[in-house]
Amino acid sequence: MVIIPFPPKSKVLDCIIVVVTHKIGFEFTAISFKSAGDIQYFYKLDGLDNDWNRTGQNLIEYQTLPHGKYVFNLKAINKFGVTSNILTVPFTVTPPF
């Protein structure tokens, strides 16, 4: 099982986000033909979360992020316990000009 970033890249580059609404979201999917869609996602935002969070949804939103550097971490586990690699998306939230 693998999580494929879109657009597919061999490396995810650091993103800089100028915050106007203080809201950011991540939409994702994992493919496992044997699990028939029964996939759990685990995510953690370095810089905000101390522990991994679990969800069955494929959208994570953060409503109010303070300015700073973050890394969004995501992994998926199918119903057989097969775990994907961890996808990481580093980004920086900066105040508007």
mmCIF file of N, CA, C and O in Angstrom:
data_model
loop_
_atom_site.group_PDB
_atom_site.id
_atom_site.type_symbol
_atom_site.label_atom_id
_atom_site.label_comp_id
_atom_site.label_asym_id
_atom_site.label_seq_id
_atom_site.Cartn_x
_atom_site.Cartn_y
_atom_site.Cartn_z
ATOM 1 N N MET A 1 0.851 -1.164 0.000
ATOM 2 C CA MET A 1 0.000 0.000 0.000
ATOM 3 C C MET A 1 0.894 1.223 0.000
ATOM 4 O O MET A 1 1.901 1.275 0.678
ATOM 5 N N VAL A 2 0.480 2.217 -0.755
ATOM 6 C CA VAL A 2 1.295 3.416 -0.875
ATOM 7 C C VAL A 2 0.392 4.638 -0.957
ATOM 8 O O VAL A 2 -0.716 4.567 -1.464
ATOM 9 N N ILE A 3 0.864 5.732 -0.415
ATOM 10 C CA ILE A 3 0.190 7.014 -0.566
ATOM 11 C C ILE A 3 0.944 7.756 -1.652
ATOM 12 O O ILE A 3 2.154 7.941 -1.561
ATOM 13 N N ILE A 4 0.252 8.171 -2.679
ATOM 14 C CA ILE A 4 0.880 8.853 -3.795
ATOM 15 C C ILE A 4 0.512 10.327 -3.742
ATOM 16 O O ILE A 4 -0.665 10.673 -3.842
ATOM 17 N N PRO A 5 1.519 11.206 -3.555
ATOM 18 C CA PRO A 5 1.191 12.641 -3.551
ATOM 19 C C PRO A 5 0.772 13.085 -4.943
ATOM 20 O O PRO A 5 1.205 12.530 -5.939
ATOM 21 N N PHE A 6 -0.122 14.063 -5.011
ATOM 22 C CA PHE A 6 -0.534 14.596 -6.300
ATOM 23 C C PHE A 6 -0.164 16.068 -6.359
ATOM 24 O O PHE A 6 -0.507 16.822 -5.462
ATOM 25 N N PRO A 7 0.557 16.526 -7.358
ATOM 26 C CA PRO A 7 1.068 15.729 -8.456
ATOM 27 C C PRO A 7 2.216 14.849 -7.989
ATOM 28 O O PRO A 7 2.917 15.219 -7.059
ATOM 29 N N PRO A 8 2.389 13.648 -8.622
ATOM 30 C CA PRO A 8 3.453 12.741 -8.187
ATOM 31 C C PRO A 8 4.825 13.396 -8.334
ATOM 32 O O PRO A 8 5.140 13.979 -9.351
ATOM 33 N N LYS A 9 5.620 13.315 -7.290
ATOM 34 C CA LYS A 9 6.976 13.855 -7.285
ATOM 35 C C LYS A 9 7.857 12.888 -6.511
ATOM 36 O O LYS A 9 7.384 12.203 -5.614
ATOM 37 N N SER A 10 9.125 12.875 -6.837
ATOM 38 C CA SER A 10 10.028 12.035 -6.075
ATOM 39 C C SER A 10 10.339 12.673 -4.725
ATOM 40 O O SER A 10 10.686 12.014 -3.784
ATOM 41 N N LYS A 11 10.192 13.988 -4.634
ATOM 42 C CA LYS A 11 10.448 14.697 -3.394
ATOM 43 C C LYS A 11 9.445 15.840 -3.268
ATOM 44 O O LYS A 11 9.197 16.558 -4.219
ATOM 45 N N VAL A 12 8.873 15.994 -2.095
ATOM 46 C CA VAL A 12 7.963 17.109 -1.850
ATOM 47 C C VAL A 12 8.793 18.277 -1.354
ATOM 48 O O VAL A 12 9.567 18.150 -0.410
ATOM 49 N N LEU A 13 8.661 19.407 -2.001
ATOM 50 C CA LEU A 13 9.432 20.591 -1.630
ATOM 51 C C LEU A 13 8.759 21.335 -0.494
ATOM 52 O O LEU A 13 7.564 21.207 -0.258
ATOM 53 N N ASP A 14 9.534 22.131 0.198
ATOM 54 C CA ASP A 14 9.000 22.957 1.278
ATOM 55 C C ASP A 14 8.052 23.997 0.698
ATOM 56 O O ASP A 14 8.331 24.598 -0.335
ATOM 57 N N CYS A 15 6.930 24.192 1.336
ATOM 58 C CA CYS A 15 5.932 25.164 0.884
ATOM 59 C C CYS A 15 5.930 26.351 1.835
ATOM 60 O O CYS A 15 6.104 26.191 3.032
ATOM 61 N N ILE A 16 5.716 27.514 1.287
ATOM 62 C CA ILE A 16 5.531 28.710 2.107
ATOM 63 C C ILE A 16 4.113 29.194 1.869
ATOM 64 O O ILE A 16 3.700 29.405 0.738
ATOM 65 N N ILE A 17 3.375 29.350 2.948
ATOM 66 C CA ILE A 17 1.974 29.730 2.853
ATOM 67 C C ILE A 17 1.788 31.071 3.562
ATOM 68 O O ILE A 17 2.115 31.206 4.736
ATOM 69 N N VAL A 18 1.290 32.048 2.829
ATOM 70 C CA VAL A 18 0.949 33.333 3.433
ATOM 71 C C VAL A 18 -0.492 33.231 3.894
ATOM 72 O O VAL A 18 -1.400 33.020 3.098
ATOM 73 N N VAL A 19 -0.681 33.355 5.177
ATOM 74 C CA VAL A 19 -1.997 33.110 5.754
ATOM 75 C C VAL A 19 -2.856 34.361 5.687
ATOM 76 O O VAL A 19 -2.458 35.430 6.120
ATOM 77 N N VAL A 20 -4.029 34.193 5.118
ATOM 78 C CA VAL A 20 -5.035 35.242 5.133
ATOM 79 C C VAL A 20 -6.208 34.763 5.989
ATOM 80 O O VAL A 20 -6.735 35.502 6.803
ATOM 81 N N THR A 21 -6.573 33.489 5.836
ATOM 82 C CA THR A 21 -7.716 32.949 6.573
ATOM 83 C C THR A 21 -7.308 32.079 7.755
ATOM 84 O O THR A 21 -8.155 31.657 8.508
ATOM 85 N N HIS A 22 -6.033 31.782 7.911
ATOM 86 C CA HIS A 22 -5.532 30.903 8.971
ATOM 87 C C HIS A 22 -6.107 29.495 8.875
ATOM 88 O O HIS A 22 -6.277 28.819 9.874
ATOM 89 N N LYS A 23 -6.428 29.038 7.667
ATOM 90 C CA LYS A 23 -7.007 27.710 7.474
ATOM 91 C C LYS A 23 -6.217 26.973 6.395
ATOM 92 O O LYS A 23 -5.903 27.547 5.347
ATOM 93 N N ILE A 24 -5.874 25.711 6.660
ATOM 94 C CA ILE A 24 -5.188 24.887 5.668
ATOM 95 C C ILE A 24 -5.769 23.477 5.751
ATOM 96 O O ILE A 24 -6.175 23.024 6.822
ATOM 97 N N GLY A 25 -5.843 22.813 4.613
ATOM 98 C CA GLY A 25 -6.377 21.464 4.572
ATOM 99 C C GLY A 25 -5.519 20.563 3.711
ATOM 100 O O GLY A 25 -4.816 21.018 2.808
ATOM 101 N N PHE A 26 -5.567 19.275 4.000
ATOM 102 C CA PHE A 26 -4.861 18.257 3.241
ATOM 103 C C PHE A 26 -5.868 17.187 2.839
ATOM 104 O O PHE A 26 -6.551 16.626 3.696
ATOM 105 N N GLU A 27 -5.972 16.939 1.531
ATOM 106 C CA GLU A 27 -6.853 15.889 1.024
ATOM 107 C C GLU A 27 -5.964 14.803 0.429
ATOM 108 O O GLU A 27 -5.001 15.106 -0.285
ATOM 109 N N PHE A 28 -6.263 13.542 0.699
ATOM 110 C CA PHE A 28 -5.377 12.457 0.333
ATOM 111 C C PHE A 28 -6.175 11.181 0.140
ATOM 112 O O PHE A 28 -7.353 11.102 0.496
ATOM 113 N N THR A 29 -5.521 10.181 -0.437
ATOM 114 C CA THR A 29 -6.125 8.861 -0.572
ATOM 115 C C THR A 29 -5.034 7.812 -0.593
ATOM 116 O O THR A 29 -3.904 8.091 -0.990
ATOM 117 N N ALA A 30 -5.358 6.633 -0.140
ATOM 118 C CA ALA A 30 -4.453 5.484 -0.208
ATOM 119 C C ALA A 30 -5.172 4.393 -0.987
ATOM 120 O O ALA A 30 -6.392 4.267 -0.922
ATOM 121 N N ILE A 31 -4.417 3.630 -1.720
ATOM 122 C CA ILE A 31 -4.995 2.576 -2.552
ATOM 123 C C ILE A 31 -4.592 1.222 -1.997
ATOM 124 O O ILE A 31 -3.411 0.947 -1.801
ATOM 125 N N SER A 32 -5.586 0.389 -1.730
ATOM 126 C CA SER A 32 -5.351 -0.986 -1.302
ATOM 127 C C SER A 32 -6.508 -1.818 -1.858
ATOM 128 O O SER A 32 -7.616 -1.781 -1.341
ATOM 129 N N PHE A 33 -6.242 -2.544 -2.923
ATOM 130 C CA PHE A 33 -7.304 -3.309 -3.576
ATOM 131 C C PHE A 33 -7.846 -4.414 -2.675
ATOM 132 O O PHE A 33 -9.016 -4.769 -2.752
ATOM 133 N N LYS A 34 -7.028 -4.955 -1.792
ATOM 134 C CA LYS A 34 -7.470 -6.036 -0.902
ATOM 135 C C LYS A 34 -8.341 -5.536 0.246
ATOM 136 O O LYS A 34 -9.095 -6.290 0.817
ATOM 137 N N SER A 35 -8.227 -4.272 0.597
ATOM 138 C CA SER A 35 -8.980 -3.736 1.739
ATOM 139 C C SER A 35 -10.350 -3.215 1.370
ATOM 140 O O SER A 35 -11.138 -2.893 2.249
ATOM 141 N N ALA A 36 -10.634 -3.094 0.090
ATOM 142 C CA ALA A 36 -11.942 -2.607 -0.375
ATOM 143 C C ALA A 36 -12.333 -1.298 0.299
ATOM 144 O O ALA A 36 -13.464 -1.118 0.736
ATOM 145 N N GLY A 37 -11.382 -0.378 0.421
ATOM 146 C CA GLY A 37 -11.686 0.937 0.976
ATOM 147 C C GLY A 37 -11.633 1.029 2.485
ATOM 148 O O GLY A 37 -11.849 2.091 3.041
ATOM 149 N N ASP A 38 -11.358 -0.072 3.168
ATOM 150 C CA ASP A 38 -11.293 -0.067 4.628
ATOM 151 C C ASP A 38 -9.876 0.319 5.059
ATOM 152 O O ASP A 38 -9.057 -0.526 5.395
ATOM 153 N N ILE A 39 -9.603 1.617 5.046
ATOM 154 C CA ILE A 39 -8.267 2.135 5.338
ATOM 155 C C ILE A 39 -8.376 3.182 6.436
ATOM 156 O O ILE A 39 -9.257 4.037 6.410
ATOM 157 N N GLN A 40 -7.477 3.103 7.393
ATOM 158 C CA GLN A 40 -7.386 4.103 8.448
ATOM 159 C C GLN A 40 -6.161 4.966 8.187
ATOM 160 O O GLN A 40 -5.111 4.464 7.762
ATOM 161 N N TYR A 41 -6.296 6.252 8.443
ATOM 162 C CA TYR A 41 -5.203 7.192 8.263
ATOM 163 C C TYR A 41 -4.732 7.681 9.624
ATOM 164 O O TYR A 41 -5.532 7.883 10.525
ATOM 165 N N PHE A 42 -3.431 7.865 9.729
ATOM 166 C CA PHE A 42 -2.826 8.418 10.926
ATOM 167 C C PHE A 42 -2.042 9.654 10.499
ATOM 168 O O PHE A 42 -1.275 9.601 9.546
ATOM 169 N N TYR A 43 -2.259 10.759 11.191
ATOM 170 C CA TYR A 43 -1.613 12.005 10.813
ATOM 171 C C TYR A 43 -1.117 12.746 12.043
ATOM 172 O O TYR A 43 -1.619 12.562 13.156
ATOM 173 N N LYS A 44 -0.109 13.558 11.821
ATOM 174 C CA LYS A 44 0.470 14.365 12.897
ATOM 175 C C LYS A 44 1.060 15.613 12.267
ATOM 176 O O LYS A 44 1.707 15.543 11.222
ATOM 177 N N LEU A 45 0.831 16.742 12.881
ATOM 178 C CA LEU A 45 1.405 17.997 12.419
ATOM 179 C C LEU A 45 2.520 18.387 13.381
ATOM 180 O O LEU A 45 2.251 18.847 14.501
ATOM 181 N N ASP A 46 3.779 18.155 12.953
ATOM 182 C CA ASP A 46 4.914 18.559 13.775
ATOM 183 C C ASP A 46 4.879 20.073 13.931
ATOM 184 O O ASP A 46 4.708 20.805 12.965
ATOM 185 N N GLY A 47 5.032 20.522 15.162
ATOM 186 C CA GLY A 47 4.910 21.937 15.466
ATOM 187 C C GLY A 47 3.585 22.250 16.141
ATOM 188 O O GLY A 47 3.383 23.345 16.652
ATOM 189 N N LEU A 48 2.665 21.258 16.150
ATOM 190 C CA LEU A 48 1.359 21.443 16.788
ATOM 191 C C LEU A 48 0.939 20.202 17.580
ATOM 192 O O LEU A 48 0.580 20.306 18.740
ATOM 193 N N ASP A 49 0.961 19.031 16.937
ATOM 194 C CA ASP A 49 0.515 17.786 17.574
ATOM 195 C C ASP A 49 1.685 17.059 18.230
ATOM 196 O O ASP A 49 2.775 16.984 17.662
ATOM 197 N N ASN A 50 1.421 16.493 19.398
ATOM 198 C CA ASN A 50 2.432 15.662 20.070
ATOM 199 C C ASN A 50 2.297 14.198 19.681
ATOM 200 O O ASN A 50 3.289 13.471 19.646
ATOM 201 N N ASP A 51 1.078 13.760 19.407
ATOM 202 C CA ASP A 51 0.808 12.360 19.113
ATOM 203 C C ASP A 51 0.140 12.209 17.753
ATOM 204 O O ASP A 51 -0.408 13.172 17.203
ATOM 205 N N TRP A 52 0.142 10.978 17.237
ATOM 206 C CA TRP A 52 -0.555 10.662 15.995
ATOM 207 C C TRP A 52 -2.055 10.685 16.242
ATOM 208 O O TRP A 52 -2.541 10.241 17.286
ATOM 209 N N ASN A 53 -2.810 11.192 15.280
ATOM 210 C CA ASN A 53 -4.273 11.195 15.302
ATOM 211 C C ASN A 53 -4.766 10.168 14.296
ATOM 212 O O ASN A 53 -4.144 9.963 13.260
ATOM 213 N N ARG A 54 -5.910 9.567 14.568
ATOM 214 C CA ARG A 54 -6.467 8.529 13.697
ATOM 215 C C ARG A 54 -7.789 9.000 13.102
ATOM 216 O O ARG A 54 -8.606 9.621 13.798
ATOM 217 N N THR A 55 -7.995 8.683 11.812
ATOM 218 C CA THR A 55 -9.253 9.039 11.150
ATOM 219 C C THR A 55 -9.523 8.067 10.005
ATOM 220 O O THR A 55 -8.601 7.473 9.461
ATOM 221 N N GLY A 56 -10.777 7.935 9.643
ATOM 222 C CA GLY A 56 -11.174 7.184 8.464
ATOM 223 C C GLY A 56 -11.480 8.119 7.297
ATOM 224 O O GLY A 56 -11.768 7.675 6.193
ATOM 225 N N GLN A 57 -11.421 9.422 7.548
ATOM 226 C CA GLN A 57 -11.692 10.432 6.527
ATOM 227 C C GLN A 57 -10.432 10.704 5.702
ATOM 228 O O GLN A 57 -9.328 10.432 6.159
ATOM 229 N N ASN A 58 -10.611 11.268 4.521
ATOM 230 C CA ASN A 58 -9.447 11.586 3.689
ATOM 231 C C ASN A 58 -9.229 13.100 3.543
ATOM 232 O O ASN A 58 -8.633 13.556 2.591
ATOM 233 N N LEU A 59 -9.704 13.854 4.524
ATOM 234 C CA LEU A 59 -9.500 15.301 4.545
ATOM 235 C C LEU A 59 -9.205 15.730 5.974
ATOM 236 O O LEU A 59 -9.961 15.410 6.895
ATOM 237 N N ILE A 60 -8.098 16.437 6.131
ATOM 238 C CA ILE A 60 -7.724 16.989 7.431
ATOM 239 C C ILE A 60 -7.628 18.490 7.265
ATOM 240 O O ILE A 60 -6.982 18.985 6.342
ATOM 241 N N GLU A 61 -8.280 19.227 8.161
ATOM 242 C CA GLU A 61 -8.229 20.687 8.112
ATOM 243 C C GLU A 61 -7.776 21.232 9.459
ATOM 244 O O GLU A 61 -8.160 20.724 10.505
ATOM 245 N N TYR A 62 -6.960 22.240 9.370
ATOM 246 C CA TYR A 62 -6.539 22.997 10.549
ATOM 247 C C TYR A 62 -7.115 24.394 10.387
ATOM 248 O O TYR A 62 -6.861 25.070 9.402
ATOM 249 N N GLN A 63 -7.888 24.831 11.365
ATOM 250 C CA GLN A 63 -8.635 26.086 11.252
ATOM 251 C C GLN A 63 -7.815 27.317 11.606
ATOM 252 O O GLN A 63 -7.989 28.358 10.998
ATOM 253 N N THR A 64 -6.967 27.239 12.601
ATOM 254 C CA THR A 64 -6.222 28.412 13.044
ATOM 255 C C THR A 64 -4.785 28.018 13.368
ATOM 256 O O THR A 64 -4.484 27.604 14.477
ATOM 257 N N LEU A 65 -3.907 28.148 12.407
ATOM 258 C CA LEU A 65 -2.494 27.843 12.632
ATOM 259 C C LEU A 65 -1.726 29.127 12.898
ATOM 260 O O LEU A 65 -1.779 30.068 12.110
ATOM 261 N N PRO A 66 -0.994 29.170 13.999
ATOM 262 C CA PRO A 66 -0.129 30.321 14.224
ATOM 263 C C PRO A 66 1.019 30.320 13.209
ATOM 264 O O PRO A 66 1.318 29.302 12.601
ATOM 265 N N HIS A 67 1.656 31.448 13.047
ATOM 266 C CA HIS A 67 2.788 31.546 12.135
ATOM 267 C C HIS A 67 3.898 30.637 12.639
ATOM 268 O O HIS A 67 4.109 30.505 13.831
ATOM 269 N N GLY A 68 4.585 29.974 11.705
ATOM 270 C CA GLY A 68 5.685 29.100 12.092
ATOM 271 C C GLY A 68 5.952 28.034 11.048
ATOM 272 O O GLY A 68 5.332 28.002 9.982
ATOM 273 N N LYS A 69 6.883 27.134 11.372
ATOM 274 C CA LYS A 69 7.253 26.035 10.485
ATOM 275 C C LYS A 69 6.570 24.762 10.968
ATOM 276 O O LYS A 69 6.539 24.481 12.165
ATOM 277 N N TYR A 70 6.049 23.984 10.016
ATOM 278 C CA TYR A 70 5.312 22.766 10.306
ATOM 279 C C TYR A 70 5.721 21.664 9.336
ATOM 280 O O TYR A 70 6.227 21.932 8.252
ATOM 281 N N VAL A 71 5.448 20.432 9.753
ATOM 282 C CA VAL A 71 5.580 19.281 8.860
ATOM 283 C C VAL A 71 4.339 18.420 9.067
ATOM 284 O O VAL A 71 4.081 17.953 10.181
ATOM 285 N N PHE A 72 3.553 18.241 7.998
ATOM 286 C CA PHE A 72 2.387 17.370 8.036
ATOM 287 C C PHE A 72 2.857 15.956 7.704
ATOM 288 O O PHE A 72 3.500 15.732 6.683
ATOM 289 N N ASN A 73 2.579 14.999 8.583
ATOM 290 C CA ASN A 73 2.967 13.598 8.420
ATOM 291 C C ASN A 73 1.711 12.756 8.265
ATOM 292 O O ASN A 73 0.746 12.939 9.016
ATOM 293 N N LEU A 74 1.735 11.830 7.321
ATOM 294 C CA LEU A 74 0.568 10.997 7.060
ATOM 295 C C LEU A 74 1.004 9.578 6.737
ATOM 296 O O LEU A 74 1.968 9.366 5.991
ATOM 297 N N LYS A 75 0.297 8.602 7.313
ATOM 298 C CA LYS A 75 0.492 7.200 6.946
ATOM 299 C C LYS A 75 -0.872 6.522 6.937
ATOM 300 O O LYS A 75 -1.824 6.990 7.573
ATOM 301 N N ALA A 76 -0.971 5.442 6.184
ATOM 302 C CA ALA A 76 -2.228 4.710 6.058
ATOM 303 C C ALA A 76 -1.994 3.255 6.466
ATOM 304 O O ALA A 76 -0.918 2.702 6.254
ATOM 305 N N ILE A 77 -3.038 2.648 7.044
ATOM 306 C CA ILE A 77 -2.984 1.243 7.427
ATOM 307 C C ILE A 77 -4.256 0.579 6.926
ATOM 308 O O ILE A 77 -5.363 1.046 7.218
ATOM 309 N N ASN A 78 -4.099 -0.515 6.164
ATOM 310 C CA ASN A 78 -5.285 -1.213 5.669
ATOM 311 C C ASN A 78 -5.795 -2.208 6.705
ATOM 312 O O ASN A 78 -5.207 -2.363 7.782
ATOM 313 N N LYS A 79 -6.883 -2.911 6.405
ATOM 314 C CA LYS A 79 -7.518 -3.796 7.387
ATOM 315 C C LYS A 79 -6.669 -5.017 7.717
ATOM 316 O O LYS A 79 -6.941 -5.721 8.681
ATOM 317 N N PHE A 80 -5.609 -5.255 6.959
ATOM 318 C CA PHE A 80 -4.708 -6.370 7.232
ATOM 319 C C PHE A 80 -3.474 -5.930 8.020
ATOM 320 O O PHE A 80 -2.585 -6.718 8.276
ATOM 321 N N GLY A 81 -3.419 -4.650 8.371
ATOM 322 C CA GLY A 81 -2.304 -4.137 9.147
ATOM 323 C C GLY A 81 -1.103 -3.712 8.324
ATOM 324 O O GLY A 81 -0.051 -3.394 8.883
ATOM 325 N N VAL A 82 -1.250 -3.682 7.004
ATOM 326 C CA VAL A 82 -0.153 -3.238 6.142
ATOM 327 C C VAL A 82 -0.085 -1.717 6.220
ATOM 328 O O VAL A 82 -1.074 -1.028 5.992
ATOM 329 N N THR A 83 1.103 -1.204 6.542
ATOM 330 C CA THR A 83 1.295 0.226 6.736
ATOM 331 C C THR A 83 2.060 0.836 5.566
ATOM 332 O O THR A 83 3.039 0.258 5.097
ATOM 333 N N SER A 84 1.615 1.987 5.121
ATOM 334 C CA SER A 84 2.300 2.706 4.049
ATOM 335 C C SER A 84 3.551 3.387 4.589
ATOM 336 O O SER A 84 3.753 3.488 5.807
ATOM 337 N N ASN A 85 4.358 3.898 3.691
ATOM 338 C CA ASN A 85 5.437 4.791 4.081
ATOM 339 C C ASN A 85 4.817 6.083 4.595
ATOM 340 O O ASN A 85 3.677 6.414 4.258
ATOM 341 N N ILE A 86 5.571 6.813 5.374
ATOM 342 C CA ILE A 86 5.082 8.099 5.884
ATOM 343 C C ILE A 86 5.331 9.174 4.831
ATOM 344 O O ILE A 86 6.447 9.330 4.345
ATOM 345 N N LEU A 87 4.273 9.876 4.486
ATOM 346 C CA LEU A 87 4.363 11.022 3.575
ATOM 347 C C LEU A 87 4.554 12.265 4.434
ATOM 348 O O LEU A 87 3.829 12.467 5.413
ATOM 349 N N THR A 88 5.523 13.097 4.087
ATOM 350 C CA THR A 88 5.759 14.328 4.838
ATOM 351 C C THR A 88 5.644 15.533 3.912
ATOM 352 O O THR A 88 6.099 15.486 2.773
ATOM 353 N N VAL A 89 4.994 16.556 4.420
ATOM 354 C CA VAL A 89 4.839 17.806 3.672
ATOM 355 C C VAL A 89 5.260 18.958 4.578
ATOM 356 O O VAL A 89 4.492 19.391 5.448
ATOM 357 N N PRO A 90 6.501 19.442 4.409
ATOM 358 C CA PRO A 90 6.917 20.595 5.204
ATOM 359 C C PRO A 90 6.350 21.889 4.639
ATOM 360 O O PRO A 90 6.231 22.035 3.430
ATOM 361 N N PHE A 91 5.969 22.798 5.511
ATOM 362 C CA PHE A 91 5.490 24.103 5.050
ATOM 363 C C PHE A 91 5.691 25.139 6.154
ATOM 364 O O PHE A 91 5.863 24.806 7.316
ATOM 365 N N THR A 92 5.690 26.389 5.738
ATOM 366 C CA THR A 92 5.861 27.518 6.650
ATOM 367 C C THR A 92 4.667 28.436 6.502
ATOM 368 O O THR A 92 4.256 28.762 5.395
ATOM 369 N N VAL A 93 4.095 28.841 7.625
ATOM 370 C CA VAL A 93 2.996 29.801 7.637
ATOM 371 C C VAL A 93 3.593 31.153 8.001
ATOM 372 O O VAL A 93 4.236 31.294 9.046
ATOM 373 N N THR A 94 3.395 32.124 7.124
ATOM 374 C CA THR A 94 3.912 33.464 7.364
ATOM 375 C C THR A 94 2.752 34.452 7.455
ATOM 376 O O THR A 94 1.706 34.239 6.858
ATOM 377 N N PRO A 95 2.938 35.535 8.169
ATOM 378 C CA PRO A 95 1.874 36.550 8.232
ATOM 379 C C PRO A 95 1.763 37.272 6.893
ATOM 380 O O PRO A 95 2.714 37.310 6.120
ATOM 381 N N PRO A 96 0.595 37.848 6.612
ATOM 382 C CA PRO A 96 0.469 38.648 5.392
ATOM 383 C C PRO A 96 1.410 39.844 5.463
ATOM 384 O O PRO A 96 1.806 40.279 6.524
ATOM 385 N N PHE A 97 1.720 40.372 4.312
ATOM 386 C CA PHE A 97 2.682 41.471 4.228
ATOM 387 C C PHE A 97 2.285 42.659 5.029
ATOM 388 O O PHE A 97 1.338 43.137 5.233
#
